[in-house]
PDB file of C-alpha atoms in Angstrom:
ATOM      1  CA  LEU A  13       0.000   0.000   0.000  1.00 93.00           C
ATOM      2  CA  VAL A  14       2.833   2.410   0.908  1.00 94.00           C
ATOM      3  CA  ALA A  15       4.608   1.607  -2.400  1.00 93.00           C
ATOM      4  CA  ALA A  16       1.395   2.151  -4.411  1.00 93.00           C
ATOM      5  CA  VAL A  17       0.474   5.443  -2.674  1.00 91.00           C
ATOM      6  CA  SER A  18       4.072   6.720  -2.984  1.00 93.00           C
ATOM      7  CA  TYR A  19       4.030   5.990  -6.731  1.00 92.00           C
ATOM      8  CA  GLY A  20       0.665   7.771  -7.127  1.00 89.00           C
ATOM      9  CA  ILE A  21       1.900  10.905  -5.309  1.00 88.00           C
ATOM     10  CA  ALA A  22       5.243  10.954  -7.175  1.00 90.00           C
ATOM     11  CA  SER A  23       3.495  10.447 -10.512  1.00 85.00           C
ATOM     12  CA  MET A  24       1.052  13.333  -9.964  1.00 80.00           C
ATOM     13  CA  ALA A  25       3.795  15.658  -8.703  1.00 81.00           C
ATOM     14  CA  MET A  26       5.975  14.803 -11.709  1.00 82.00           C
ATOM     15  CA  VAL A  27       3.263  15.933 -14.153  1.00 74.00           C
ATOM     16  CA  PHE A  28       3.262  19.459 -12.679  1.00 74.00           C
ATOM     17  CA  ILE A  29       7.060  19.669 -12.207  1.00 81.00           C
ATOM     18  CA  ASN A  30       7.775  18.501 -15.776  1.00 77.00           C
ATOM     19  CA  LYS A  31       5.183  20.968 -17.076  1.00 74.00           C
ATOM     20  CA  ALA A  32       6.939  23.786 -15.176  1.00 79.00           C
ATOM     21  CA  VAL A  33      10.336  22.822 -16.660  1.00 83.00           C
ATOM     22  CA  LEU A  34       9.090  22.209 -20.232  1.00 77.00           C
ATOM     23  CA  MET A  35       7.357  25.619 -20.318  1.00 80.00           C
ATOM     24  CA  GLN A  36      10.829  27.188 -20.031  1.00 84.00           C
ATOM     25  CA  TYR A  37      12.900  24.369 -21.533  1.00 83.00           C
ATOM     26  CA  PRO A  38      10.953  22.487 -24.272  1.00 81.00           C
ATOM     27  CA  TYR A  39      13.524  19.711 -24.888  1.00 84.00           C
ATOM     28  CA  SER A  40      11.898  16.677 -23.286  1.00 80.00           C
ATOM     29  CA  MET A  41      14.369  14.044 -24.585  1.00 85.00           C
ATOM     30  CA  THR A  42      17.339  16.053 -23.232  1.00 87.00           C
ATOM     31  CA  LEU A  43      15.521  16.333 -19.895  1.00 86.00           C
ATOM     32  CA  LEU A  44      15.020  12.536 -19.832  1.00 86.00           C
ATOM     33  CA  THR A  45      18.715  12.021 -20.713  1.00 90.00           C
ATOM     34  CA  LEU A  46      19.770  14.279 -17.813  1.00 90.00           C
ATOM     35  CA  GLN A  47      17.411  12.393 -15.451  1.00 88.00           C
ATOM     36  CA  GLN A  48      18.937   9.044 -16.421  1.00 90.00           C
ATOM     37  CA  LEU A  49      22.506  10.404 -16.159  1.00 92.00           C
ATOM     38  CA  VAL A  50      21.864  11.789 -12.665  1.00 92.00           C
ATOM     39  CA  THR A  51      20.168   8.489 -11.647  1.00 90.00           C
ATOM     40  CA  GLY A  52      23.164   6.423 -12.788  1.00 90.00           C
ATOM     41  CA  LEU A  53      25.738   8.691 -11.107  1.00 91.00           C
ATOM     42  CA  LEU A  54      23.775   8.964  -7.850  1.00 90.00           C
ATOM     43  CA  ILE A  55      23.391   5.170  -7.496  1.00 89.00           C
ATOM     44  CA  LYS A  56      27.058   4.623  -8.453  1.00 87.00           C
ATOM     45  CA  PHE A  57      28.330   7.055  -5.788  1.00 88.00           C
ATOM     46  CA  SER A  58      25.814   5.750  -3.217  1.00 87.00           C
ATOM     47  CA  ARG A  59      27.241   2.258  -3.787  1.00 84.00           C
ATOM     48  CA  VAL A  60      30.842   3.490  -3.470  1.00 82.00           C
ATOM     49  CA  PHE A  61      30.107   5.267  -0.161  1.00 83.00           C
ATOM     50  CA  GLY A  62      28.014   2.377   1.168  1.00 81.00           C
ATOM     51  CA  PHE A  63      24.597   4.101   1.148  1.00 82.00           C
ATOM     52  CA  THR A  64      23.090   1.296  -0.952  1.00 80.00           C
ATOM     53  CA  LYS A  65      23.834  -2.420  -1.245  1.00 79.00           C
ATOM     54  CA  ALA A  66      23.116  -2.486  -4.995  1.00 76.00           C
ATOM     55  CA  ARG A  67      25.369  -4.971  -6.778  1.00 80.00           C
ATOM     56  CA  ASP A  68      27.805  -3.866  -9.476  1.00 78.00           C
ATOM     57  CA  VAL A  69      26.905  -4.164 -13.178  1.00 80.00           C
ATOM     58  CA  ASN A  70      26.890  -7.729 -14.452  1.00 83.00           C
ATOM     59  CA  LEU A  71      27.069  -8.301 -18.230  1.00 87.00           C
ATOM     60  CA  VAL A  72      24.719 -11.309 -18.141  1.00 87.00           C
ATOM     61  CA  THR A  73      22.086  -9.328 -16.173  1.00 86.00           C
ATOM     62  CA  ALA A  74      22.563  -6.309 -18.464  1.00 88.00           C
ATOM     63  CA  LYS A  75      21.783  -8.481 -21.509  1.00 89.00           C
ATOM     64  CA  LYS A  76      18.656  -9.812 -19.801  1.00 87.00           C
ATOM     65  CA  LEU A  77      17.473  -6.286 -18.927  1.00 88.00           C
ATOM     66  CA  LEU A  78      18.194  -4.764 -22.347  1.00 91.00           C
ATOM     67  CA  PRO A  79      14.615  -5.433 -23.634  1.00 91.00           C
ATOM     68  CA  LEU A  80      13.214  -3.748 -20.484  1.00 90.00           C
ATOM     69  CA  SER A  81      15.296  -0.637 -21.165  1.00 90.00           C
ATOM     70  CA  LEU A  82      14.353  -0.569 -24.879  1.00 91.00           C
ATOM     71  CA  PHE A  83      10.623  -0.804 -24.068  1.00 92.00           C
ATOM     72  CA  TYR A  84      10.988   1.855 -21.339  1.00 88.00           C
ATOM     73  CA  ASN A  85      12.549   4.367 -23.748  1.00 86.00           C
ATOM     74  CA  ALA A  86      10.249   3.428 -26.645  1.00 88.00           C
ATOM     75  CA  ASN A  87       7.259   4.093 -24.363  1.00 87.00           C
ATOM     76  CA  VAL A  88       8.550   7.613 -23.603  1.00 80.00           C
ATOM     77  CA  ALA A  89       9.429   8.351 -27.255  1.00 78.00           C
ATOM     78  CA  PHE A  90       6.055   7.166 -28.649  1.00 84.00           C
ATOM     79  CA  ALA A  91       4.120   8.922 -25.861  1.00 82.00           C
ATOM     80  CA  LEU A  92       5.813  12.274 -26.583  1.00 75.00           C
ATOM     81  CA  ALA A  93       5.318  11.858 -30.342  1.00 76.00           C
ATOM     82  CA  SER A  94       1.614  11.011 -29.925  1.00 81.00           C
ATOM     83  CA  LEU A  95       0.952  14.248 -28.001  1.00 73.00           C
ATOM     84  CA  LYS A  96       1.571  16.197 -31.216  1.00 71.00           C
ATOM     85  CA  GLY A  97      -1.534  14.597 -32.777  1.00 74.00           C
ATOM     86  CA  ILE A  98      -4.022  14.104 -29.937  1.00 78.00           C
ATOM     87  CA  ASN A  99      -5.316  16.291 -27.102  1.00 73.00           C
ATOM     88  CA  ILE A 100      -4.292  15.728 -23.450  1.00 69.00           C
ATOM     89  CA  PRO A 101      -7.566  14.158 -22.142  1.00 68.00           C
ATOM     90  CA  MET A 102      -7.690  11.661 -25.042  1.00 73.00           C
ATOM     91  CA  TYR A 103      -4.012  10.829 -24.584  1.00 78.00           C
ATOM     92  CA  ILE A 104      -4.625  10.097 -20.892  1.00 74.00           C
ATOM     93  CA  ALA A 105      -7.714   8.026 -21.791  1.00 75.00           C
ATOM     94  CA  LEU A 106      -5.782   5.905 -24.321  1.00 79.00           C
ATOM     95  CA  LYS A 107      -2.996   5.330 -21.783  1.00 80.00           C
ATOM     96  CA  ARG A 108      -5.716   4.001 -19.443  1.00 79.00           C
ATOM     97  CA  LEU A 109      -5.882   0.950 -21.728  1.00 84.00           C
ATOM     98  CA  THR A 110      -2.609  -0.227 -20.144  1.00 87.00           C
ATOM     99  CA  PRO A 111      -4.316  -2.183 -17.282  1.00 88.00           C
ATOM    100  CA  LEU A 112      -6.347  -4.109 -19.886  1.00 88.00           C
ATOM    101  CA  ALA A 113      -3.178  -4.865 -21.862  1.00 89.00           C
ATOM    102  CA  VAL A 114      -1.340  -5.940 -18.674  1.00 89.00           C
ATOM    103  CA  LEU A 115      -4.280  -8.144 -17.650  1.00 88.00           C
ATOM    104  CA  ILE A 116      -4.307  -9.921 -21.044  1.00 87.00           C
ATOM    105  CA  ALA A 117      -0.495 -10.217 -21.180  1.00 86.00           C
ATOM    106  CA  GLY A 118      -0.409 -11.585 -17.613  1.00 82.00           C
ATOM    107  CA  TYR A 119      -2.917 -14.296 -18.518  1.00 80.00           C
ATOM    108  CA  PHE A 120      -0.769 -15.411 -21.462  1.00 81.00           C
ATOM    109  CA  TYR A 121       2.586 -15.426 -19.682  1.00 76.00           C
ATOM    110  CA  GLY A 122       1.290 -17.683 -16.904  1.00 69.00           C
ATOM    111  CA  LYS A 123       0.066 -15.447 -14.074  1.00 70.00           C
ATOM    112  CA  GLY A 124      -3.255 -17.291 -14.124  1.00 70.00           C
ATOM    113  CA  LYS A 125      -6.823 -16.021 -14.328  1.00 78.00           C
ATOM    114  CA  PRO A 126      -7.524 -12.806 -12.376  1.00 81.00           C
ATOM    115  CA  THR A 127     -10.570 -12.491 -10.097  1.00 85.00           C
ATOM    116  CA  ILE A 128     -13.963 -11.513 -11.583  1.00 90.00           C
ATOM    117  CA  GLN A 129     -13.884  -8.208  -9.633  1.00 91.00           C
ATOM    118  CA  VAL A 130     -10.461  -7.232 -11.027  1.00 87.00           C
ATOM    119  CA  SER A 131     -11.404  -8.305 -14.576  1.00 89.00           C
ATOM    120  CA  LEU A 132     -14.693  -6.333 -14.567  1.00 92.00           C
ATOM    121  CA  SER A 133     -12.975  -3.199 -13.173  1.00 88.00           C
ATOM    122  CA  VAL A 134     -10.310  -3.276 -15.886  1.00 88.00           C
ATOM    123  CA  ILE A 135     -12.826  -4.074 -18.670  1.00 89.00           C
ATOM    124  CA  LEU A 136     -15.039  -1.163 -17.523  1.00 89.00           C
ATOM    125  CA  THR A 137     -12.034   1.171 -17.839  1.00 82.00           C
ATOM    126  CA  GLY A 138     -11.387  -0.177 -21.367  1.00 82.00           C
ATOM    127  CA  VAL A 139     -15.032   0.335 -22.410  1.00 86.00           C
ATOM    128  CA  GLY A 140     -14.860   3.932 -21.164  1.00 81.00           C
ATOM    129  CA  VAL A 141     -11.818   4.552 -23.373  1.00 76.00           C
ATOM    130  CA  ILE A 142     -13.613   3.177 -26.471  1.00 78.00           C
ATOM    131  CA  ILE A 143     -16.728   5.341 -25.807  1.00 81.00           C
ATOM    132  CA  ALA A 144     -14.497   8.411 -25.299  1.00 73.00           C
ATOM    133  CA  ALA A 145     -12.642   7.677 -28.558  1.00 70.00           C
ATOM    134  CA  LEU A 146     -15.942   7.452 -30.493  1.00 74.00           C
ATOM    135  CA  GLY A 147     -16.819  10.952 -29.238  1.00 68.00           C
ATOM    136  CA  ASP A 148     -13.449  12.472 -30.142  1.00 62.00           C
ATOM    137  CA  PHE A 149     -13.989  14.754 -33.142  1.00 59.00           C
ATOM    138  CA  SER A 150     -10.320  15.694 -33.356  1.00 66.00           C
ATOM    139  CA  PHE A 151      -9.426  12.080 -34.319  1.00 70.00           C
ATOM    140  CA  ASP A 152      -5.855  11.756 -35.577  1.00 77.00           C
ATOM    141  CA  PHE A 153      -4.983   8.263 -36.846  1.00 83.00           C
ATOM    142  CA  LEU A 154      -1.210   8.708 -36.444  1.00 85.00           C
ATOM    143  CA  GLY A 155      -1.606  10.199 -32.944  1.00 83.00           C
ATOM    144  CA  TYR A 156      -3.828   7.299 -31.848  1.00 85.00           C
ATOM    145  CA  SER A 157      -1.447   4.722 -33.388  1.00 89.00           C
ATOM    146  CA  LEU A 158       1.563   6.216 -31.580  1.00 89.00           C
ATOM    147  CA  ALA A 159      -0.324   6.350 -28.240  1.00 88.00           C
ATOM    148  CA  LEU A 160      -1.415   2.690 -28.593  1.00 90.00           C
ATOM    149  CA  THR A 161       2.175   1.674 -29.437  1.00 93.00           C
ATOM    150  CA  SER A 162       3.218   3.487 -26.253  1.00 91.00           C
ATOM    151  CA  VAL A 163       0.627   1.421 -24.319  1.00 91.00           C
ATOM    152  CA  PHE A 164       2.151  -1.800 -25.715  1.00 93.00           C
ATOM    153  CA  CYS A 165       5.685  -0.676 -24.738  1.00 93.00           C
ATOM    154  CA  GLN A 166       4.592   0.321 -21.228  1.00 90.00           C
ATOM    155  CA  THR A 167       2.866  -3.054 -20.750  1.00 91.00           C
ATOM    156  CA  ALA A 168       6.007  -4.894 -21.896  1.00 91.00           C
ATOM    157  CA  TYR A 169       8.433  -3.056 -19.609  1.00 88.00           C
ATOM    158  CA  LEU A 170       6.187  -3.271 -16.511  1.00 88.00           C
ATOM    159  CA  ILE A 171       5.833  -7.043 -16.962  1.00 88.00           C
ATOM    160  CA  LEU A 172       9.615  -7.306 -17.442  1.00 87.00           C
ATOM    161  CA  VAL A 173      10.178  -5.293 -14.213  1.00 85.00           C
ATOM    162  CA  GLU A 174       7.826  -7.639 -12.367  1.00 84.00           C
ATOM    163  CA  ARG A 175       9.638 -10.696 -13.712  1.00 81.00           C
ATOM    164  CA  SER A 176      13.133  -9.271 -13.068  1.00 79.00           C
ATOM    165  CA  ALA A 177      12.250  -8.581  -9.426  1.00 75.00           C
ATOM    166  CA  GLY A 178      10.644 -11.995  -8.982  1.00 71.00           C
ATOM    167  CA  GLU A 179      12.939 -14.307 -10.968  1.00 69.00           C
ATOM    168  CA  ASP A 180      16.318 -12.536 -10.808  1.00 74.00           C
ATOM    169  CA  GLY A 181      15.917 -11.150  -7.282  1.00 77.00           C
ATOM    170  CA  LEU A 182      16.881  -7.622  -8.366  1.00 81.00           C
ATOM    171  CA  SER A 183      15.992  -4.700  -6.089  1.00 83.00           C
ATOM    172  CA  SER A 184      14.243  -1.542  -7.360  1.00 83.00           C
ATOM    173  CA  VAL A 185      17.545   0.385  -7.090  1.00 87.00           C
ATOM    174  CA  GLU A 186      19.383  -2.242  -9.173  1.00 87.00           C
ATOM    175  CA  ILE A 187      16.693  -2.215 -11.880  1.00 86.00           C
ATOM    176  CA  MET A 188      16.898   1.603 -11.938  1.00 88.00           C
ATOM    177  CA  PHE A 189      20.700   1.462 -12.244  1.00 89.00           C
ATOM    178  CA  TYR A 190      20.656  -0.974 -15.172  1.00 90.00           C
ATOM    179  CA  ASN A 191      17.852   0.973 -16.858  1.00 90.00           C
ATOM    180  CA  ALA A 192      19.807   4.252 -16.560  1.00 91.00           C
ATOM    181  CA  ILE A 193      23.039   2.744 -17.951  1.00 91.00           C
ATOM    182  CA  LEU A 194      21.305   0.929 -20.825  1.00 91.00           C
ATOM    183  CA  SER A 195      19.094   3.950 -21.661  1.00 91.00           C
ATOM    184  CA  LEU A 196      21.883   6.531 -21.982  1.00 92.00           C
ATOM    185  CA  PRO A 197      23.410   5.340 -25.329  1.00 91.00           C
ATOM    186  CA  PHE A 198      19.924   5.192 -26.899  1.00 87.00           C
ATOM    187  CA  LEU A 199      18.925   8.643 -25.594  1.00 89.00           C
ATOM    188  CA  VAL A 200      22.238  10.294 -26.558  1.00 91.00           C
ATOM    189  CA  CYS A 201      21.915   8.905 -30.127  1.00 89.00           C
ATOM    190  CA  LEU A 202      18.335  10.194 -30.264  1.00 85.00           C
ATOM    191  CA  ILE A 203      19.133  13.773 -29.212  1.00 88.00           C
ATOM    192  CA  ILE A 204      22.132  13.867 -31.604  1.00 90.00           C
ATOM    193  CA  THR A 205      20.235  12.511 -34.660  1.00 87.00           C
ATOM    194  CA  THR A 206      17.241  14.816 -34.078  1.00 83.00           C
ATOM    195  CA  GLY A 207      19.590  17.819 -33.719  1.00 86.00           C
ATOM    196  CA  GLU A 208      18.138  18.562 -30.272  1.00 87.00           C
ATOM    197  CA  ILE A 209      21.510  18.511 -28.503  1.00 88.00           C
ATOM    198  CA  SER A 210      22.925  21.819 -29.840  1.00 89.00           C
ATOM    199  CA  LEU A 211      19.701  23.784 -29.276  1.00 89.00           C
ATOM    200  CA  ALA A 212      19.154  22.198 -25.852  1.00 89.00           C
ATOM    201  CA  THR A 213      22.738  22.891 -24.705  1.00 90.00           C
ATOM    202  CA  SER A 214      22.721  26.557 -25.742  1.00 90.00           C
ATOM    203  CA  LEU A 215      19.333  27.155 -24.061  1.00 89.00           C
ATOM    204  CA  LEU A 216      20.472  25.342 -20.899  1.00 88.00           C
ATOM    205  CA  LEU A 217      23.563  27.561 -20.635  1.00 89.00           C
ATOM    206  CA  GLU A 218      21.392  30.648 -21.135  1.00 89.00           C
ATOM    207  CA  LYS A 219      18.743  29.545 -18.599  1.00 88.00           C
ATOM    208  CA  ALA A 220      21.380  28.479 -16.019  1.00 86.00           C
ATOM    209  CA  LYS A 221      21.696  32.143 -14.993  1.00 86.00           C
ATOM    210  CA  SER A 222      18.175  31.969 -13.506  1.00 87.00           C
ATOM    211  CA  ILE A 223      18.045  30.593  -9.942  1.00 90.00           C
ATOM    212  CA  THR A 224      14.311  29.820 -10.288  1.00 89.00           C
ATOM    213  CA  PHE A 225      14.913  27.690 -13.390  1.00 88.00           C
ATOM    214  CA  LEU A 226      17.819  25.827 -11.751  1.00 91.00           C
ATOM    215  CA  VAL A 227      15.671  25.023  -8.686  1.00 91.00           C
ATOM    216  CA  VAL A 228      12.839  23.663 -10.871  1.00 89.00           C
ATOM    217  CA  LEU A 229      15.323  21.716 -13.050  1.00 89.00           C
ATOM    218  CA  ILE A 230      17.023  20.111 -10.005  1.00 91.00           C
ATOM    219  CA  LEU A 231      13.576  19.310  -8.571  1.00 91.00           C
ATOM    220  CA  SER A 232      12.656  17.656 -11.881  1.00 88.00           C
ATOM    221  CA  LEU A 233      15.859  15.559 -11.895  1.00 89.00           C
ATOM    222  CA  VAL A 234      15.295  14.464  -8.272  1.00 90.00           C
ATOM    223  CA  MET A 235      11.612  13.694  -8.897  1.00 89.00           C
ATOM    224  CA  GLY A 236      12.569  11.693 -12.004  1.00 86.00           C
ATOM    225  CA  ILE A 237      14.615   9.411  -9.727  1.00 87.00           C
ATOM    226  CA  VAL A 238      11.825   9.251  -7.100  1.00 91.00           C
ATOM    227  CA  LEU A 239       9.199   8.449  -9.759  1.00 89.00           C
ATOM    228  CA  ASN A 240      11.234   5.616 -11.310  1.00 87.00           C
ATOM    229  CA  PHE A 241      12.097   4.191  -7.891  1.00 89.00           C
ATOM    230  CA  THR A 242       8.474   4.194  -6.661  1.00 93.00           C
ATOM    231  CA  MET A 243       7.225   2.788  -9.987  1.00 90.00           C
ATOM    232  CA  PHE A 244       9.740  -0.097  -9.969  1.00 88.00           C
ATOM    233  CA  LEU A 245       9.103  -0.681  -6.234  1.00 90.00           C
ATOM    234  CA  CYS A 246       5.313  -0.738  -6.666  1.00 92.00           C
ATOM    235  CA  THR A 247       5.642  -3.183  -9.588  1.00 89.00           C
ATOM    236  CA  ALA A 248       8.105  -5.421  -7.684  1.00 87.00           C
ATOM    237  CA  VAL A 249       6.237  -5.648  -4.359  1.00 89.00           C
ATOM    238  CA  ASN A 250       2.703  -5.568  -5.805  1.00 90.00           C
ATOM    239  CA  SER A 251       2.330  -6.274  -9.544  1.00 87.00           C
ATOM    240  CA  ALA A 252       2.396  -4.633 -12.992  1.00 88.00           C
ATOM    241  CA  LEU A 253      -1.422  -4.470 -12.852  1.00 89.00           C
ATOM    242  CA  THR A 254      -1.406  -2.592  -9.508  1.00 89.00           C
ATOM    243  CA  THR A 255       1.017  -0.013 -10.930  1.00 90.00           C
ATOM    244  CA  THR A 256      -1.234   0.630 -13.947  1.00 88.00           C
ATOM    245  CA  ILE A 257      -4.361   0.869 -11.752  1.00 87.00           C
ATOM    246  CA  VAL A 258      -2.637   3.515  -9.596  1.00 89.00           C
ATOM    247  CA  GLY A 259      -2.032   5.317 -12.915  1.00 82.00           C
ATOM    248  CA  VAL A 260      -5.775   5.179 -13.659  1.00 79.00           C
ATOM    249  CA  LEU A 261      -6.649   6.708 -10.273  1.00 79.00           C
ATOM    250  CA  LYS A 262      -4.094   9.473 -10.810  1.00 79.00           C
ATOM    251  CA  GLY A 263      -5.435   9.974 -14.349  1.00 68.00           C
ATOM    252  CA  VAL A 264      -8.970  10.845 -13.154  1.00 68.00           C
ATOM    253  CA  GLY A 265      -7.722  14.098 -11.631  1.00 67.00           C
ATOM    254  CA  SER A 266      -5.287  14.779 -14.490  1.00 67.00           C
ATOM    255  CA  THR A 267      -8.019  14.316 -17.140  1.00 65.00           C
ATOM    256  CA  THR A 268     -10.416  16.710 -15.411  1.00 70.00           C
ATOM    257  CA  LEU A 269      -7.680  19.341 -15.041  1.00 70.00           C
ATOM    258  CA  GLY A 270      -6.646  18.745 -18.681  1.00 67.00           C
ATOM    259  CA  PHE A 271     -10.142  19.624 -19.889  1.00 70.00           C
ATOM    260  CA  VAL A 272     -10.344  22.764 -17.752  1.00 72.00           C
ATOM    261  CA  LEU A 273      -6.777  24.117 -17.953  1.00 67.00           C
ATOM    262  CA  LEU A 274      -5.090  22.931 -21.138  1.00 57.00           C
ATOM    263  CA  GLY A 275      -7.783  23.372 -23.793  1.00 59.00           C
ATOM    264  CA  GLY A 276      -7.603  21.996 -27.347  1.00 56.00           C
ATOM    265  CA  VAL A 277     -10.700  19.871 -26.704  1.00 58.00           C
ATOM    266  CA  GLU A 278     -14.059  19.762 -28.515  1.00 63.00           C
ATOM    267  CA  VAL A 279     -16.424  18.688 -25.736  1.00 67.00           C
ATOM    268  CA  HIS A 280     -18.957  16.038 -26.819  1.00 75.00           C
ATOM    269  CA  ALA A 281     -21.442  13.961 -24.739  1.00 80.00           C
ATOM    270  CA  LEU A 282     -19.844  10.632 -25.804  1.00 78.00           C
ATOM    271  CA  ASN A 283     -16.367  11.941 -24.998  1.00 71.00           C
ATOM    272  CA  VAL A 284     -17.345  13.085 -21.494  1.00 77.00           C
ATOM    273  CA  THR A 285     -19.389   9.896 -20.787  1.00 82.00           C
ATOM    274  CA  GLY A 286     -16.470   7.688 -21.789  1.00 78.00           C
ATOM    275  CA  LEU A 287     -13.976   9.584 -19.659  1.00 73.00           C
TER     276      LEU A 287
END
């Protein structure tokens, strides 16, 4: 319960903190790269000074966790790309299909049949998403496709986190460490090929003169670590399904605020009923 509530609080806080940073510094992939770099360095130094008992990097384990890292980064990349084509409330609604995907995937990889109560709750969420999508007049096929691909990637990496914690006996800190190390080459290549690195670096140097910006940026980097830790912890001690359900609960408030504050939405009865 503590792990689930902590993840919910961290996840909601991260939405507002990231929004505050991206309003001044619109380079999301560079921000993610910095978060992963800080995560890796912090865990490395914590291990050296004895603050954590995380084991050192093992090549065999790194190979096993490579798919987890690829799905983690693909989820972020597809999610960011999809936001260019669909509005915030519909994006959040489509991401709410993740529990349904996790439920189905869990059944196929041998977790057994979930209880009727859990199944009906998750199916009801899925039905709501479909009704909301039917009432979305700003339908963008590419945006929807990218968001659904993001759902698939999120499902895959959460199940892999659950399995890594259960089968390999890895702690949340160790999974975070491997994810940070394996993510960095991919993210660095991405910001170089998209040309984001030069623009992001020059703006960062310019913005570094502002104390307010630096405080928000540091807060974002710290919260990025807290969010990943609580997410991996919640998935390890509970399940991938629990983590996605916490996301649904958090999403109720985010969706309502998205409608009111962020705009870009044609309100329709079907859309509102579905949400």
